[in-house]
Coordinates of C-alpha atoms in Angstrom, one line a residue:
X1 CA 97.7 115.2 94.0
X2 CA 100.9 113.2 93.6
X3 CA 100.3 109.3 93.5
X4 CA 101.6 107.2 96.4
X5 CA 103.1 103.7 95.7
X6 CA 103.9 101.0 98.1
X7 CA 105.8 98.3 96.3
X8 CA 104.4 94.7 97.7
X9 CA 106.8 92.0 96.3
X10 CA 105.3 88.9 95.3
X11 CA 105.3 86.4 98.2
X12 CA 108.3 84.1 96.8
X13 CA 110.3 87.2 96.1
X14 CA 109.5 88.4 99.8
X15 CA 111.0 85.0 101.3
X16 CA 114.0 85.1 98.9
X17 CA 114.9 88.6 100.1
X18 CA 114.2 87.7 103.8
X19 CA 117.7 87.2 105.0
X20 CA 119.4 90.1 103.3
X21 CA 116.8 92.4 104.7
X22 CA 116.5 91.0 108.0
X23 CA 118.5 93.9 109.5
X24 CA 115.7 96.1 108.4
X25 CA 112.7 94.2 109.7
X26 CA 114.3 93.4 113.1
X27 CA 115.7 96.7 113.8
X28 CA 114.7 98.8 116.5
X29 CA 113.8 101.6 114.4
X30 CA 109.8 102.7 114.0
X31 CA 108.1 102.0 110.9
X32 CA 105.4 104.5 110.2
X33 CA 102.1 103.2 110.0
X34 CA 99.3 103.5 107.3
X35 CA 95.7 103.3 107.3
X36 CA 94.2 102.5 103.8
X37 CA 90.5 103.6 102.8
X38 CA 88.7 101.1 100.9
X39 CA 85.3 102.6 100.0
X40 CA 82.3 100.2 100.0
X41 CA 79.1 100.7 98.3
X42 CA 75.6 99.0 99.0
X43 CA 73.8 97.6 95.7
X44 CA 70.3 98.5 95.9
X45 CA 69.1 95.5 94.1
X46 CA 70.8 92.7 95.8
X47 CA 71.8 94.5 99.1
X48 CA 75.2 93.3 98.5
X49 CA 78.4 95.1 99.7
X50 CA 80.8 96.1 96.8
X51 CA 84.5 97.3 97.1
X52 CA 86.0 99.0 93.8
X53 CA 89.7 98.5 93.2
X54 CA 91.7 98.7 90.0
X55 CA 94.0 95.9 88.6
X56 CA 96.0 95.0 85.8
X57 CA 98.3 96.8 83.3
X58 CA 96.7 99.2 82.0
X59 CA 94.8 99.7 85.2
X60 CA 91.0 98.7 84.8
X61 CA 88.5 99.3 87.8
X62 CA 86.8 96.3 88.9
X63 CA 84.0 95.8 91.4
X64 CA 84.3 92.9 93.9
X65 CA 81.8 91.3 96.5
X66 CA 83.0 91.9 100.1
X67 CA 83.3 88.5 101.7
X68 CA 84.6 88.2 105.1
X69 CA 85.2 84.6 104.8
X70 CA 87.0 84.6 101.5
X71 CA 90.2 83.0 101.3
X72 CA 91.6 85.3 98.3
X73 CA 90.7 88.2 95.8
X74 CA 89.4 86.4 93.0
X75 CA 88.4 87.8 89.4
X76 CA 86.2 86.1 86.8
X77 CA 89.0 85.9 84.3
X78 CA 86.6 84.7 81.4
X79 CA 85.2 88.1 81.2
X80 CA 88.0 89.4 78.8
X81 CA 90.8 89.7 81.3
X82 CA 93.8 91.5 79.5
X83 CA 96.9 92.6 81.1
X84 CA 100.5 92.9 80.2
X85 CA 101.8 92.1 83.9
X86 CA 99.5 88.9 84.4
X87 CA 102.1 86.2 85.9
X88 CA 100.3 82.6 86.6
X89 CA 102.2 80.6 89.5
X90 CA 104.4 78.1 88.4
X91 CA 103.9 74.8 89.7
X92 CA 106.5 73.7 92.7
X93 CA 107.5 77.3 93.4
X94 CA 107.6 78.9 96.7
X95 CA 104.6 81.0 95.7
X96 CA 102.7 77.9 95.4
X97 CA 103.7 76.7 98.8
X98 CA 103.2 80.0 100.2
X99 CA 99.6 80.2 99.0
X100 CA 98.9 76.8 100.2
X101 CA 97.9 75.2 96.8
X102 CA 96.4 71.8 96.8
X103 CA 97.1 70.8 93.2
X104 CA 99.0 71.8 89.8
X105 CA 97.6 71.3 86.4
X106 CA 97.5 72.2 82.8
X107 CA 95.0 74.2 80.5
X108 CA 92.7 71.4 79.2
X109 CA 89.5 72.8 78.4
X110 CA 90.3 75.9 76.4
X111 CA 91.4 76.5 72.8
X112 CA 94.3 78.5 73.9
X113 CA 96.3 79.5 76.9
X114 CA 94.8 82.6 78.7
X115 CA 94.6 84.1 82.3
X116 CA 93.0 81.5 84.3
X117 CA 93.9 78.6 82.1
X118 CA 97.8 78.1 81.6
X119 CA 99.9 75.1 81.6
X120 CA 102.0 73.9 84.7
X121 CA 100.3 76.2 87.2
X122 CA 99.1 75.8 90.8
X123 CA 95.5 76.1 92.0
X124 CA 93.6 76.9 95.2
X125 CA 89.9 76.5 96.2
X126 CA 87.6 79.3 94.8
X127 CA 84.3 80.0 96.6
X128 CA 81.2 81.8 96.2
X129 CA 79.2 81.9 99.3
X130 CA 75.9 83.3 97.5
X131 CA 75.5 80.2 95.6
X132 CA 77.4 77.9 98.0
X133 CA 79.4 76.6 95.3
X134 CA 83.4 75.8 95.4
X135 CA 85.9 75.6 92.5
X136 CA 88.9 73.4 93.0
X137 CA 91.1 74.8 90.2
X138 CA 91.3 78.8 90.9
X139 CA 94.5 79.6 89.3
X140 CA 97.1 81.3 91.4
X141 CA 98.4 84.4 89.8
X142 CA 100.1 87.9 90.1
X143 CA 99.1 91.2 88.8
X144 CA 99.0 95.1 89.7
X145 CA 96.7 96.0 92.2
X146 CA 95.6 99.4 93.3
X147 CA 93.4 100.8 96.1
X148 CA 92.2 104.3 95.5
X149 CA 91.8 106.1 98.8
X150 CA 90.9 109.5 97.7
X151 CA 90.4 111.1 94.2
X152 CA 94.0 111.6 92.9
X153 CA 95.6 109.3 95.6
X154 CA 96.2 105.6 94.6
X155 CA 98.2 103.0 96.8
X156 CA 99.5 100.4 94.1
X157 CA 101.3 97.0 94.5
X158 CA 103.2 95.5 91.7
X159 CA 102.8 92.0 92.3
X160 CA 99.3 91.2 94.3
X161 CA 98.5 87.6 94.6
X162 CA 94.9 86.6 93.4
X163 CA 93.3 84.0 91.9
X164 CA 91.5 83.4 88.4
X165 CA 88.2 81.7 88.3
X166 CA 85.8 80.6 85.5
X167 CA 82.4 82.7 84.9
X168 CA 80.0 80.0 86.5
X169 CA 81.7 80.8 89.9
X170 CA 80.2 84.5 89.5
X171 CA 76.6 83.9 89.5
X172 CA 74.5 85.8 91.6
X173 CA 76.8 88.5 91.9
X174 CA 75.5 92.1 91.6
X175 CA 75.6 93.8 88.0
X176 CA 78.9 94.8 87.1
X177 CA 80.7 92.7 89.8
X178 CA 83.2 90.5 88.4
X179 CA 84.8 88.9 91.7
X180 CA 85.2 88.6 95.2
X181 CA 87.4 90.3 97.8
X182 CA 88.2 87.9 100.7
X183 CA 89.0 88.9 104.1
X184 CA 89.6 85.8 105.6
X185 CA 91.7 85.4 109.0
X186 CA 93.8 82.6 108.0
X187 CA 94.4 82.4 104.4
X188 CA 97.8 84.0 103.4
X189 CA 96.2 85.3 100.1
X190 CA 93.4 87.2 101.8
X191 CA 93.5 90.9 101.7
X192 CA 94.5 91.7 105.2
X193 CA 97.2 89.0 105.5
X194 CA 98.7 89.7 102.2
X195 CA 98.7 93.5 102.4
X196 CA 100.5 93.1 106.1
X197 CA 103.5 92.2 104.2
X198 CA 104.1 96.0 103.6
X199 CA 105.7 96.8 107.1
X200 CA 103.7 100.3 107.1
X201 CA 100.4 98.1 107.5
X202 CA 99.4 95.2 110.0
X203 CA 96.7 92.4 110.2
X204 CA 94.2 94.6 111.5
X205 CA 91.1 96.2 109.7
X206 CA 87.8 97.9 110.4
X207 CA 84.4 97.5 108.6
X208 CA 81.8 100.1 108.5
X209 CA 79.0 99.6 106.1
X210 CA 76.6 102.3 105.2
X211 CA 73.0 101.8 105.5
X212 CA 72.4 104.2 102.6
X213 CA 72.8 102.9 98.7
X214 CA 73.6 106.3 97.7
X215 CA 76.3 107.0 100.5
X216 CA 79.4 104.9 100.6
X217 CA 80.8 103.0 103.7
X218 CA 84.7 101.8 104.4
X219 CA 87.0 99.2 105.2
X220 CA 89.7 100.6 107.0
X221 CA 92.9 98.6 106.3
X222 CA 95.6 99.0 108.9
X223 CA 96.1 99.7 112.7
X224 CA 94.0 102.9 112.7
X225 CA 92.9 105.4 114.0
X226 CA 89.7 105.2 112.1
X227 CA 88.0 108.8 111.8
X228 CA 84.7 109.9 111.0
X229 CA 83.1 113.3 111.4
X230 CA 80.1 114.4 113.8
X231 CA 81.1 117.1 112.5
X232 CA 84.4 117.1 114.6
X233 CA 87.0 114.3 113.6
X234 CA 86.4 111.3 116.1
X235 CA 88.4 108.0 116.3
X236 CA 85.5 105.6 116.3
X237 CA 87.7 102.7 117.1
X238 CA 88.1 103.7 120.8
X239 CA 85.9 102.3 123.4
X240 CA 84.7 99.1 121.5
X241 CA 83.5 95.8 123.0
X242 CA 85.9 93.3 122.1
X243 CA 85.2 89.5 122.1
X244 CA 87.6 86.4 121.2
X245 CA 87.8 85.5 117.4
X246 CA 86.8 81.8 117.2
X247 CA 88.3 79.6 114.5
X248 CA 85.7 76.7 113.5
X249 CA 87.7 73.8 111.9
X250 CA 84.6 72.1 110.7
X251 CA 86.3 71.9 107.3
X252 CA 89.1 73.4 105.5
X253 CA 87.0 75.4 103.3
X254 CA 85.2 77.1 106.2
X255 CA 88.1 77.8 108.5
X256 CA 88.2 81.6 106.9
X257 CA 84.9 82.6 108.6
X258 CA 84.7 84.8 111.8
X259 CA 83.0 83.0 114.5
X260 CA 82.3 84.6 118.1
X261 CA 80.6 83.5 121.2
X262 CA 77.0 84.5 121.9
X263 CA 76.0 83.2 125.1
X264 CA 72.5 84.7 125.1
X265 CA 70.1 87.1 124.0
X266 CA 68.4 89.8 125.8
X267 CA 65.3 91.7 124.6
X268 CA 64.3 94.8 126.6
X269 CA 66.5 93.9 129.3
X270 CA 65.2 90.5 129.7
X271 CA 66.9 87.3 128.6
X272 CA 65.3 85.2 126.0
X273 CA 64.8 81.5 126.8
X274 CA 66.9 79.6 124.5
X275 CA 68.1 76.2 123.8
X276 CA 71.9 77.1 124.9
X277 CA 73.5 74.1 123.1
X278 CA 72.6 75.8 119.8
X279 CA 75.0 78.8 120.9
X280 CA 78.2 76.8 121.0
X281 CA 80.0 75.1 118.2
X282 CA 79.6 71.5 118.1
X283 CA 83.1 70.1 118.4
X284 CA 82.3 66.8 116.6
X285 CA 80.8 68.2 113.3
X286 CA 81.5 72.0 113.4
X287 CA 77.8 73.1 113.3
X288 CA 76.0 75.7 115.7
X289 CA 77.7 78.8 117.0
X290 CA 77.5 82.5 115.8
X291 CA 79.1 83.6 112.3
X292 CA 79.6 87.1 111.1
X293 CA 78.7 87.4 107.5
X294 CA 78.9 90.3 104.9
X295 CA 77.3 88.4 102.2
X296 CA 73.7 87.7 103.6
X297 CA 71.3 90.7 103.9
X298 CA 69.7 90.0 107.1
X299 CA 70.6 88.0 110.3
X300 CA 69.5 84.0 110.3
X301 CA 68.7 82.4 113.3
X302 CA 68.0 78.7 113.8
X303 CA 64.4 78.2 113.7
X304 CA 64.0 77.4 117.7
X305 CA 66.0 80.8 118.7
X306 CA 64.1 82.7 116.0
X307 CA 60.7 81.6 117.5
X308 CA 61.6 82.7 121.0
X309 CA 62.9 86.0 119.8
X310 CA 60.0 86.7 118.0
X311 CA 57.7 85.8 121.1
X312 CA 59.9 88.1 123.2
X313 CA 60.1 90.8 120.8
X314 CA 56.3 91.1 120.2
X315 CA 55.8 90.9 124.2
X316 CA 58.2 94.1 124.5
X317 CA 56.5 96.0 121.8
X318 CA 54.8 99.2 122.6
X319 CA 51.1 98.6 123.3
X320 CA 50.1 100.7 120.6
X321 CA 51.9 98.8 117.9
X322 CA 49.6 96.7 116.0
X323 CA 50.6 93.6 114.4
X324 CA 50.1 93.0 110.6
X325 CA 48.9 89.5 109.5
X326 CA 50.0 87.9 107.4
X327 CA 53.4 89.1 107.6
X328 CA 55.7 89.7 104.7
X329 CA 57.1 86.9 102.8
X330 CA 60.8 87.0 103.9
X331 CA 60.0 88.3 107.5
X332 CA 58.1 86.4 110.5
X333 CA 57.0 89.5 112.5
X334 CA 55.5 92.6 111.1
X335 CA 53.6 95.7 112.6
X336 CA 52.4 98.9 111.8
X337 CA 54.7 101.9 112.5
X338 CA 52.2 104.6 112.5
X339 CA 52.3 105.0 116.2
X340 CA 56.1 104.3 116.9
X341 CA 58.2 106.9 117.8
X342 CA 61.4 107.7 115.8
X343 CA 64.7 108.3 117.8
X344 CA 68.3 109.0 116.6
X345 CA 68.9 105.3 116.5
X346 CA 65.9 104.3 114.5
X347 CA 62.4 103.5 115.6
X348 CA 61.7 103.2 119.4
X349 CA 61.3 99.3 119.6
X350 CA 62.9 97.1 122.0
X351 CA 66.4 97.0 122.3
X352 CA 68.1 93.6 121.4
X353 CA 71.6 92.7 123.1
X354 CA 73.9 89.9 121.9
X355 CA 75.6 88.9 125.0
X356 CA 78.9 87.8 124.3
X357 CA 81.5 85.9 126.3
X358 CA 80.6 87.6 129.5
X359 CA 77.5 89.3 130.8
X360 CA 79.1 92.6 130.8
X361 CA 80.2 92.3 127.2
X362 CA 77.2 92.8 124.9
X363 CA 76.7 94.2 121.3
X364 CA 73.4 96.4 121.6
X365 CA 71.2 96.3 118.3
X366 CA 69.0 99.5 118.3
X367 CA 65.8 100.1 115.8
X368 CA 67.9 101.1 113.3
X369 CA 69.1 97.9 112.7
X370 CA 66.5 95.7 114.3
X371 CA 63.6 96.4 112.2
X372 CA 63.1 97.5 108.5
X373 CA 60.7 99.4 106.5
X374 CA 58.9 97.2 104.0
X375 CA 56.1 99.5 103.0
X376 CA 54.4 102.8 104.0
X377 CA 53.3 102.3 107.8
X378 CA 54.7 98.7 108.0
X379 CA 57.8 97.6 109.7
X380 CA 59.1 94.0 110.2
X381 CA 61.8 92.4 112.5
X382 CA 64.7 92.2 110.4
X383 CA 65.7 88.7 111.4
X384 CA 65.2 85.5 109.3
X385 CA 64.4 82.0 110.8
X386 CA 65.6 79.2 109.1
X387 CA 66.5 75.5 109.6
X388 CA 70.3 75.8 110.5
X389 CA 70.4 72.0 111.5
X390 CA 74.0 71.9 109.7
X391 CA 74.9 75.4 109.8
X392 CA 75.8 78.2 112.3
X393 CA 72.7 78.7 114.8
X394 CA 73.1 82.5 114.3
X395 CA 74.7 84.2 111.0
X396 CA 74.7 87.8 111.6
X397 CA 73.9 89.7 108.3
X398 CA 74.8 92.9 106.8
X399 CA 71.6 94.9 107.9
X400 CA 72.4 94.5 111.5
X401 CA 76.3 95.7 110.9
X402 CA 75.2 98.9 109.2
X403 CA 76.4 101.9 110.9
X404 CA 78.4 99.8 113.2
X405 CA 82.1 99.6 113.3
X406 CA 83.6 96.2 113.7
X407 CA 87.3 96.1 114.2
X408 CA 89.0 92.8 113.2
X409 CA 92.1 92.6 115.4
X410 CA 94.0 89.2 113.7
X411 CA 97.1 89.3 115.5
X412 CA 95.3 89.3 119.0
X413 CA 92.4 87.2 117.5
X414 CA 89.7 89.6 118.7
X415 CA 86.7 91.4 117.2
X416 CA 85.5 94.8 118.4
X417 CA 82.0 96.1 118.3
X418 CA 81.1 99.7 118.5
X419 CA 77.1 99.6 118.4
X420 CA 75.3 102.1 116.3
X421 CA 77.6 105.0 115.2
X422 CA 74.2 107.1 115.2
X423 CA 74.5 107.5 119.0
X424 CA 77.7 109.5 118.2
X425 CA 75.5 111.7 115.7
X426 CA 77.9 110.1 112.8
X427 CA 77.7 107.4 110.4
X428 CA 79.9 105.2 108.2
X429 CA 79.6 107.5 105.1
X430 CA 81.4 110.5 106.9
X431 CA 84.8 108.4 107.3
X432 CA 87.8 111.0 106.8
X433 CA 89.1 109.8 103.4
X434 CA 91.8 112.4 103.2
X435 CA 94.0 111.0 105.8
X436 CA 96.8 108.4 104.7
X437 CA 98.0 107.3 108.2

C-alpha cells in the first residue's frame, strides 16, 4: 500500500513561513480532516499502556509509555540513539522560545557530544510520573517521526520536536520501553498540540484502552469520527457525556494534567456521604480535586473517600456475596464471586456513578471496570485507598478507563465519557484501523 506522508515543519520554520502562507491558512477553502490511529498495548507485567511509533533515520521502532499529563515525547538517548537527521535546538532560537525552554547549556558530563548532550542547546523539564522524578535538562531536538496507522501505511513528520533524557529517568518503564508519549493539554510540544500544526489535524483526540493484553486499544488523533465494529461500523464518539476540563495551576510542572469536577459519588443509586471539600481543588495549594491518569493501574481515592465508598459498596452487594478476609494486599474489599451473576458489562455488582458538574451528567462504572478477579472465585473492589493529603483526592486510573472512550477536546476545553463500550457489544480493540479520515 502506498505510504502517505504529511510533512510537518519544525516549529520555527512554521513561524518563519507563516506570513507567506497566510493566504492558505486564512482562506475560506475546506482542508480535508484526517484521523490518525495510534495502537496502544497493555503490558501484562506492569499494566502500563504502551504506544509504538518509529523515529530517526533510518527509522527505528520505539515503545513509549502513554502519559496523559506529559509535556512532550521524550526518549532515553543514552541507549544507543543513532540518527542522521537528529538536530538539537540551538540556544536563543525561535524553536527554544516556542518550546518554552527555561535554560540553555553545554555538554559537561559526557566524554563526547551525542544526542541528548550537545553544546549551546536549550532544555525543558522531563518527567517520569511512575517514579515522581523530574529532569531539568531534557534536550530539545528534532527528528523524523512516523506513526503507523495500519500495516503498510505510515504517517511521517520530517522534523518532529521531542526531548532527549538520561537513562535514570526511564526507571520503572516496562521492558523494552525507552520513553514517554506526552499528551498534555498546554505544552506546545505535547503530541496533540504539535500534530495540530498540520492543517489536516486538530487539537482533539480520543483514548480507548483495551482491557486485554492480547488485543490492542487505540488513541484516535484528530476530529473523528472514531469508528469501531459491533459488527457494524459505529462512531463511538457520538452521545458522550461531556464535562469541563479544569487546569490546576498548583505548579508549572503539573499544569499539563487533566482535571475534572466530580461533585459526588453514587453507588447503586444512593449518594455516598463524602467530605465535599476534598472534591474541589484548593485554590491556595492546588491539592484535592479529580485527575485522570493513564499511568496508574487502579483509581486512587483519598482514604476518607475510600472508606465511605467501601462501606456503601459492601452494603449494596448481593446478599449471597461472601466477603473474603483478609482482603488482598493491594485492595481493601474482596468477596467470593461464586454466586455473582455475569452480565455483558461484567459481574453483576453495584453500579458506581461519578457525578460530574451537574446531577444529570455522570460517568457510570459497571462491574467490568469496578471489580477485578484476583484469583479463582475471588474478586476485589478495583479501587485503592491512599493518603492523598497533598495530592488529588481522586486519581482515575487505567482499569476504570478500559473499554471506555474518552474524548479530549482541547479547543473547547472539555472531556467526553462514553461509559463501557460493552453496552454497545463492542470494545476498544475493534477499532476501524483501515480509514485515514
